[in-house]
DNA sequence: CATTCAATG
DNA sequence: CATTCAATG
């Protein structure tokens, strides 16, 4: 059994400083943990966060200090890890890690935010397009694919509290949602929604400005998608809104795959 | 009897937030208070700081947000207040207030910092030169002059804890100290040093980086200077190192001048 | 080290 | 609102 978690931490140093990160990690013990918005270089971290007992860690860093960044924590080292998509425009922002675990290739991604004024929407849609090309190439190479992270888009009206008010807000615009349609058309499964097609109020992000978390006025922006061949292995998919410390909460996926744990 | 205080607060909002400023003001009740490094526009302040009971307030603001800025709090309104020296290069940094109190003209100034790499030394020396011209013009117009504030220069070796190590550091370079020599040659009196010519360890600023305040490794950078005609009125000059909340402490001057207080 | 601001989300 | 950085002192 393999447990995978994904969490946009909104600053790894901040969630560590609050005394939350290592506690949660020690308690949860995911086999694989994907972080987004780490907002740091590894050399800015203390040893306890950089190398928690039992974990290998991998880092994608933005050229711009304090911005973006993703990390991978895992109990077994991948066969290989690729930092970035191989596309400098995106890779300089530290958005992507691709890890080959043998049974599957895992892509941990912090998808671009379209920006309130929509100025980064073209950049986001280009990332999304190139991202889909990348994972399709992996599948054509015979790999099973899992991708997770902050997709920065709610797919359907059920995936946010105020769908009608946000039709023209980045994160729920038709063009953004259609990209997820395309992902699903290619056969990828939104694991949480596949298991819980009708569950409402299932969100992973809440705006801090409006204190919307206490009212659960949120969005489901964080996902675990799998290629369809992995469907028989899915044991559970979950959202963990009780885990505080960021404006996002973690999401998880449990697979029926043996680990080498002794 | 008239009590004047001068204090570089290193951010008025910060010293207010710490609960120090209004407490200190209510307890001390200076007739006149000159602040430097207010680092704010008046509209960024709450009413209680902007208009404490019994005080008129006047503001010089930098064009650059959060930088520099001086303020004048006084129980009796001046006959006139001039914001700036009339020199745009300096006035755009909100460094100077000139207030005519009838008995004397008070100039509240935040003299430029020469910058660690000495890059602002020419700017500082030009400000100092133009400042001296300004107060000399006031005297030639028949006024008694008081000037106070953060002069950003220690005059003599007795005025800092480590004179030999700082001969080439801005704040104690020969060229900076010679400007104070010139002020003294014109007859102005450094009120504190006039009353206490041999007192050592009398500092008004301590570097935060090195926690030097607890060791009293400091500099005397804040002064009340007076034109010589006011000498007979001087009752006391003091330094108040126990007042916390900034990296500078307040300094004060007490004059034998009647106030209109009922 | 401490203050403030700007960018970003 | 919260995180991080940069400039300044």
XYZ file of C-alpha atoms (C1' of nucleotides) in Angstrom:
542
model
C 0.000 0.000 0.000
C 1.340 3.342 -1.030
C 0.141 6.675 0.268
C 0.773 9.840 -1.728
C 0.096 13.357 -0.511
C 0.142 16.690 -2.287
C 0.167 20.030 -0.448
C 0.585 23.609 -1.543
C 2.281 24.861 1.613
C 2.372 28.566 0.689
C 5.949 28.907 1.951
C 7.636 25.845 3.416
C 9.622 27.961 5.840
C 6.422 29.541 7.145
C 4.609 26.236 7.742
C 7.760 24.907 9.393
C 8.123 28.013 11.569
C 4.571 27.485 12.801
C 5.679 24.074 14.079
C 3.267 22.333 11.748
C 5.223 20.739 8.931
C 7.479 18.211 10.649
C 4.809 17.280 13.174
C 2.357 16.591 10.399
C 4.954 14.673 8.393
C 5.965 12.486 11.332
C 2.348 11.756 12.139
C 1.191 11.189 8.549
C 4.234 9.341 7.192
C 3.282 9.507 3.523
C 5.333 7.289 1.241
C 5.448 10.144 -1.220
C 4.799 13.833 -0.576
C 4.575 16.494 -3.260
C 4.835 20.108 -2.126
C 4.073 23.239 -4.103
C 4.842 26.901 -3.423
C 7.802 25.949 -1.289
C 9.120 29.493 -1.935
C 12.662 28.572 -0.995
C 15.954 27.118 -2.056
C 17.005 23.970 -0.177
C 20.003 25.827 1.277
C 17.590 28.164 3.081
C 16.230 25.240 5.095
C 17.461 23.669 8.294
C 18.643 20.073 8.169
C 15.520 18.747 9.912
C 13.255 19.974 7.096
C 15.730 19.219 4.344
C 16.313 15.624 5.409
C 13.617 14.343 7.758
C 14.446 10.818 8.949
C 13.458 8.256 6.345
C 12.952 10.651 3.425
C 14.796 11.481 0.241
C 14.055 14.978 -1.032
C 14.188 16.651 -4.450
C 13.776 20.303 -5.294
C 12.754 22.535 -8.176
C 13.576 26.156 -7.491
C 12.460 29.370 -9.161
C 15.045 31.830 -10.406
C 13.032 34.451 -8.625
C 13.694 34.284 -4.875
C 10.755 33.408 -2.648
C 8.483 32.528 -5.571
C 6.883 29.242 -6.621
C 9.006 26.104 -6.193
C 8.046 22.441 -5.745
C 9.552 19.581 -3.757
C 9.279 15.837 -3.557
C 9.729 13.877 -0.329
C 9.779 10.097 -0.645
C 10.708 7.054 1.412
C 12.122 5.163 -1.559
C 14.282 7.029 -4.026
C 12.900 7.232 -7.574
C 14.802 5.490 -10.371
C 15.277 8.971 -11.826
C 14.141 12.503 -11.197
C 13.841 15.198 -13.827
C 13.706 18.799 -12.690
C 11.384 20.717 -14.984
C 9.541 19.939 -18.193
C 12.597 20.730 -20.309
C 11.011 24.062 -21.231
C 13.051 26.982 -19.896
C 10.144 29.455 -19.801
C 8.443 27.260 -17.219
C 11.443 25.584 -15.666
C 12.957 28.880 -14.562
C 9.944 29.208 -12.257
C 10.530 25.866 -10.530
C 7.080 24.439 -11.238
C 7.659 20.812 -12.092
C 9.338 17.619 -10.887
C 9.063 14.356 -12.842
C 9.983 11.219 -10.899
C 10.146 7.691 -12.286
C 9.146 5.222 -9.561
C 9.125 2.188 -11.870
C 5.466 1.285 -11.283
C 4.508 4.782 -12.408
C 5.894 8.155 -13.258
C 4.802 10.895 -10.885
C 4.613 14.502 -12.001
C 4.433 17.085 -9.233
C 3.340 20.445 -10.588
C 2.503 23.933 -9.463
C 0.383 25.120 -12.379
C 0.556 28.866 -13.037
C -1.956 31.253 -11.524
C -3.723 33.196 -14.286
C -3.459 36.340 -12.165
C -6.382 38.431 -11.038
C -6.108 40.722 -14.080
C -5.762 37.646 -16.363
C -2.302 38.824 -17.432
C -0.793 35.376 -16.873
C -3.619 33.440 -18.476
C -1.737 32.907 -21.782
C 1.290 31.689 -19.816
C -0.904 29.336 -17.795
C -2.654 27.880 -20.834
C 0.701 27.312 -22.529
C 2.045 25.535 -19.443
C -1.084 23.397 -19.289
C -0.799 22.484 -22.986
C 2.867 21.593 -22.712
C 2.189 19.706 -19.500
C -0.431 17.530 -21.222
C 1.973 16.876 -24.110
C 4.606 15.789 -21.595
C 2.431 13.282 -19.783
C 1.030 11.950 -23.037
C 4.592 11.355 -24.197
C 5.278 9.452 -20.989
C 2.279 7.218 -21.619
C 3.323 6.624 -25.214
C 6.628 5.510 -23.747
C 4.691 2.846 -21.866
C 4.542 4.470 -18.444
C 1.691 4.708 -16.011
C 1.259 8.315 -15.004
C 0.203 10.070 -11.818
C 0.135 13.815 -11.709
C -0.717 15.941 -8.745
C -0.409 19.396 -7.354
C -2.049 22.791 -7.389
C -3.748 22.834 -10.794
C -5.075 26.335 -10.022
C -8.377 25.464 -11.699
C -11.678 24.163 -10.359
C -13.143 21.764 -12.891
C -16.915 21.819 -12.411
C -19.439 23.975 -10.522
C -19.424 21.400 -7.724
C -15.728 22.152 -7.218
C -16.170 25.660 -5.808
C -18.609 27.345 -3.454
C -19.530 30.254 -5.717
C -19.439 29.009 -9.311
C -21.731 31.652 -10.820
C -19.840 34.607 -9.388
C -16.525 33.218 -10.661
C -17.267 32.372 -14.288
C -14.914 35.163 -15.352
C -12.380 34.766 -12.548
C -9.153 32.940 -13.277
C -9.370 29.459 -11.830
C -12.884 28.862 -13.159
C -12.937 30.372 -16.629
C -14.279 28.221 -19.475
C -10.904 28.084 -21.209
C -9.229 26.826 -18.031
C -11.950 24.281 -17.261
C -11.835 23.000 -20.836
C -8.208 22.044 -20.348
C -9.288 19.678 -17.573
C -12.049 18.385 -19.885
C -9.311 17.535 -22.360
C -7.271 15.758 -19.689
C -10.319 13.677 -18.789
C -11.060 12.943 -22.463
C -7.581 11.460 -22.741
C -8.606 9.010 -20.057
C -7.004 10.544 -16.952
C -9.078 10.206 -13.816
C -9.623 12.912 -11.212
C -9.251 10.400 -8.384
C -11.201 12.283 -5.720
C -14.165 13.050 -7.977
C -14.135 9.544 -9.412
C -14.638 8.110 -5.932
C -16.943 10.847 -4.670
C -18.868 12.142 -7.693
C -21.517 13.966 -5.668
C -19.698 15.222 -2.587
C -20.203 18.949 -2.193
C -18.180 21.337 -0.057
C -14.994 19.428 -0.894
C -12.430 22.187 -1.288
C -8.665 22.467 -0.988
C -8.152 26.245 -1.056
C -9.795 29.186 0.697
C -9.081 32.907 0.151
C -7.290 34.329 3.187
C -8.371 37.912 2.521
C -11.999 37.144 3.248
C -11.520 34.564 6.037
C -13.475 32.213 3.824
C -12.068 29.018 5.318
C -14.172 29.211 8.470
C -17.256 29.487 6.242
C -15.889 26.803 3.876
C -16.241 29.131 0.917
C -13.493 27.456 -1.062
C -12.264 25.937 -4.295
C -10.975 22.473 -5.171
C -7.739 23.347 -6.927
C -5.490 20.461 -5.828
C -5.771 17.068 -7.470
C -4.382 13.606 -7.953
C -4.938 12.513 -11.549
C -3.993 9.028 -12.740
C -3.750 7.360 -16.097
C -6.631 4.859 -16.485
C -4.443 1.762 -16.258
C -3.892 2.620 -12.574
C -7.611 2.694 -11.790
C -7.671 -0.857 -10.310
C -4.994 0.139 -7.813
C -6.907 3.067 -6.303
C -7.883 2.363 -2.709
C -8.821 5.876 -1.666
C -8.563 9.527 -2.491
C -9.046 12.159 0.175
C -8.999 15.839 1.108
C -7.640 16.896 4.508
C -9.206 20.270 5.360
C -8.291 19.979 9.044
C -4.595 20.358 8.292
C -3.849 24.046 8.813
C -0.737 26.122 8.137
C -1.372 27.152 4.524
C -4.224 28.589 2.479
C -4.385 25.152 0.822
C -4.946 21.841 2.578
C -3.324 18.531 1.574
C -4.948 15.985 -0.689
C -4.017 12.308 -0.835
C -4.201 9.139 -2.850
C -3.794 5.575 -1.579
C -2.774 2.889 -4.024
C -2.590 -0.876 -3.747
C 1.103 -1.054 -4.574
C 3.627 -2.907 -2.479
C 6.406 -0.865 -0.889
C 9.852 -2.141 0.011
C 9.283 -1.229 3.678
C 10.824 -3.757 5.953
C 9.682 76.624 31.435
C 9.724 74.910 28.070
C 10.720 71.286 27.462
C 11.765 70.183 24.025
C 12.380 66.574 22.995
C 13.854 65.047 19.860
C 13.519 61.360 18.968
C 14.397 59.314 15.937
C 11.599 56.759 16.282
C 12.676 54.451 13.431
C 9.079 54.100 12.225
C 6.350 55.898 14.130
C 3.836 53.155 13.380
C 6.193 50.564 14.843
C 6.815 52.434 18.108
C 3.068 53.048 18.350
C 2.258 49.395 17.667
C 4.550 48.416 20.525
C 2.335 50.492 22.808
C 5.214 52.805 23.615
C 4.668 56.106 21.848
C 1.428 57.446 23.306
C 2.274 56.148 26.765
C 5.590 57.913 26.672
C 4.048 61.083 25.294
C 1.304 61.206 27.937
C 3.837 60.621 30.675
C 6.510 63.019 29.385
C 4.267 65.821 28.128
C 6.952 67.727 26.218
C 5.950 71.201 25.114
C 7.624 70.490 21.805
C 8.522 67.112 20.320
C 10.551 66.611 17.151
C 10.429 63.177 15.540
C 12.657 61.792 12.817
C 12.333 58.683 10.649
C 8.574 58.682 11.054
C 8.447 56.572 7.867
C 4.810 57.383 7.223
C 2.289 59.764 5.798
C -0.134 61.257 8.332
C -3.053 59.509 6.621
C -1.496 56.169 7.544
C -1.880 56.963 11.238
C -4.818 56.484 13.552
C -6.424 59.551 15.062
C -4.892 58.977 18.493
C -1.348 59.292 17.151
C -2.208 61.992 14.647
C -3.894 64.253 17.200
C -3.009 63.338 20.773
C -4.966 65.515 23.208
C -3.311 68.896 23.622
C -0.965 68.699 20.621
C -0.770 70.328 17.233
C 1.137 68.226 14.694
C 3.043 69.011 11.495
C 4.498 66.599 8.973
C 7.216 66.411 6.358
C 6.854 63.344 4.187
C 9.232 61.638 1.765
C 8.123 60.957 -1.780
C 9.428 57.469 -1.250
C 6.948 55.471 0.863
C 8.159 54.270 4.249
C 11.373 56.271 4.091
C 12.658 59.161 6.212
C 10.053 61.751 7.317
C 9.971 64.143 10.281
C 7.159 65.445 12.475
C 6.604 68.199 14.995
C 4.233 67.854 17.964
C 3.661 70.992 20.024
C 1.275 72.290 22.661
C 1.240 75.827 21.258
C 1.003 76.258 17.512
C 3.992 77.964 15.879
C 3.476 81.348 14.233
C 4.434 79.637 11.004
C 5.724 76.287 9.817
C 7.795 75.719 6.714
C 8.002 72.213 5.309
C 11.463 71.668 3.881
C 14.493 73.853 3.285
C 13.138 75.096 -0.031
C 15.554 72.758 -1.817
C 13.699 70.079 -3.775
C 16.553 67.547 -3.748
C 16.288 67.382 0.033
C 12.663 68.295 0.503
C 11.443 65.365 -1.549
C 12.899 63.156 1.191
C 10.910 64.812 3.978
C 13.911 65.703 6.134
C 13.192 69.160 7.499
C 10.571 71.221 9.331
C 11.189 74.896 10.215
C 8.847 76.329 12.869
C 8.781 79.915 14.037
C 7.804 80.009 17.725
C 8.397 83.758 18.135
C 11.020 83.407 20.870
C 13.056 81.207 18.546
C 12.930 79.372 15.283
C 13.159 75.592 15.655
C 14.553 73.439 12.889
C 13.780 69.723 13.147
C 16.009 67.741 10.828
C 16.791 64.191 9.837
C 20.256 64.623 8.367
C 21.149 62.150 5.620
C 22.947 58.918 6.402
C 26.194 58.734 4.409
C 25.491 55.063 3.682
C 27.788 52.236 4.600
C 29.490 52.311 1.195
C 29.777 56.138 1.437
C 27.603 56.501 -1.648
C 25.408 59.129 -0.002
C 28.252 61.094 1.584
C 28.230 63.842 -1.072
C 24.458 64.176 -0.654
C 24.864 64.367 3.115
C 27.592 67.005 2.983
C 25.511 69.089 0.590
C 22.504 68.860 2.893
C 24.661 69.863 5.845
C 26.112 72.834 3.972
C 22.708 74.046 2.832
C 21.324 73.450 6.306
C 23.998 75.687 7.858
C 23.308 78.384 5.256
C 19.617 78.202 6.153
C 20.077 78.658 9.883
C 22.661 81.393 9.360
C 20.129 83.231 7.212
C 17.583 82.891 10.006
C 20.016 84.439 12.461
C 20.847 87.246 10.075
C 17.116 87.842 9.990
C 17.306 88.409 13.735
C 16.013 85.084 14.953
C 17.235 82.901 17.756
C 17.768 79.405 16.419
C 17.366 75.940 17.876
C 18.057 72.952 15.725
C 17.671 69.353 16.722
C 17.360 65.890 15.345
C 19.382 62.983 14.096
C 22.547 64.669 12.812
C 23.929 61.257 11.837
C 27.409 62.327 12.964
C 29.279 61.907 16.253
C 31.355 65.021 16.859
C 34.300 63.973 19.007
C 35.902 60.713 20.154
C 33.989 61.028 23.436
C 30.768 60.815 21.443
C 31.082 57.171 20.436
C 32.278 53.997 22.097
C 34.732 52.915 19.399
C 36.237 56.055 17.869
C 39.401 54.478 16.504
C 37.629 51.677 14.654
C 35.218 54.141 13.050
C 37.511 56.847 11.670
C 36.562 55.733 8.159
C 32.941 54.849 8.862
C 30.242 57.306 7.898
C 29.051 59.115 10.981
C 32.575 59.724 12.281
C 34.643 60.615 9.243
C 36.805 63.750 9.449
C 34.800 65.524 6.752
C 31.554 64.909 8.647
C 32.974 65.906 12.016
C 34.455 69.087 10.516
C 30.971 70.204 9.581
C 30.046 70.171 13.275
C 33.303 72.052 13.995
C 32.089 74.707 11.601
C 28.680 74.861 13.303
C 30.429 75.384 16.643
C 32.764 78.006 15.170
C 29.691 79.971 14.150
C 28.738 80.063 17.824
C 26.118 77.328 18.024
C 26.230 75.299 21.203
C 25.886 71.529 21.466
C 23.690 71.848 24.548
C 24.344 68.415 26.034
C 28.119 68.622 25.645
C 28.183 72.219 26.871
C 26.597 71.161 30.149
C 28.417 67.836 30.430
C 31.799 68.282 28.753
C 33.360 65.158 30.245
C 30.520 62.675 30.486
C 31.444 59.443 28.742
C 29.095 56.700 27.600
C 26.458 59.274 26.661
C 25.005 57.852 23.455
C 21.728 58.153 21.592
C 22.009 55.360 19.018
C 23.078 51.732 19.165
C 23.438 49.288 16.248
C 20.682 46.685 16.374
C 22.577 44.102 14.345
C 25.154 43.597 17.091
C 22.863 44.006 20.117
C 25.200 46.799 21.147
C 22.649 48.654 23.291
C 22.918 46.215 26.180
C 26.685 46.758 26.172
C 26.211 50.519 25.608
C 28.418 50.437 22.549
C 26.786 53.429 20.949
C 27.077 56.785 19.245
C 25.773 60.247 20.143
C 24.072 61.204 16.891
C 21.092 63.197 18.189
C 21.511 66.781 19.345
C 19.936 70.009 20.447
C 22.014 72.919 19.138
C 21.181 76.525 20.024
C 22.371 79.892 18.830
C 24.538 81.542 21.539
C 21.988 84.204 22.461
C 19.835 81.426 23.950
C 22.604 80.198 26.258
C 21.256 82.050 29.359
C 17.919 80.276 28.944
C 19.327 76.742 29.082
C 18.221 74.944 32.236
C 19.119 71.405 31.245
C 19.992 69.116 28.389
C 19.544 65.378 28.708
C 19.709 61.986 27.061
C 17.070 59.365 27.857
C 18.580 55.951 27.139
C 15.918 54.106 29.141
C 13.241 54.968 26.604
C 13.028 51.924 24.331
C 11.129 51.298 21.107
C 13.655 52.556 18.556
C 17.354 52.138 17.847
C 17.693 55.789 18.959
C 16.669 57.183 22.320
C 15.180 60.646 22.890
C 17.228 63.696 23.825
C 15.830 66.806 25.468
C 16.409 70.459 26.215
C 14.764 72.533 28.957
C 14.631 76.285 28.529
C 13.654 79.091 30.898
C 10.916 80.389 28.629
C 7.381 81.022 29.785
C 4.621 78.998 28.161
C 1.025 80.090 27.764
C -0.114 77.074 29.778
C -3.003 77.940 32.000
C 18.467 43.074 13.469
C 14.263 45.883 12.435
C 11.163 48.716 9.628
C 8.645 49.392 5.584
C 7.159 48.337 0.866
C 6.165 45.697 -3.313
C 4.918 41.604 -5.711
C 2.276 37.587 -5.669
C -1.306 34.682 -4.629
C -4.635 38.465 4.635
C -0.059 36.129 4.408
C 4.487 35.046 2.519
C 8.758 36.486 0.852
C 12.190 39.871 -0.717
C 14.612 44.249 -1.254
C 16.112 48.654 0.334
C 17.604 51.266 4.106
C 19.554 52.243 8.286
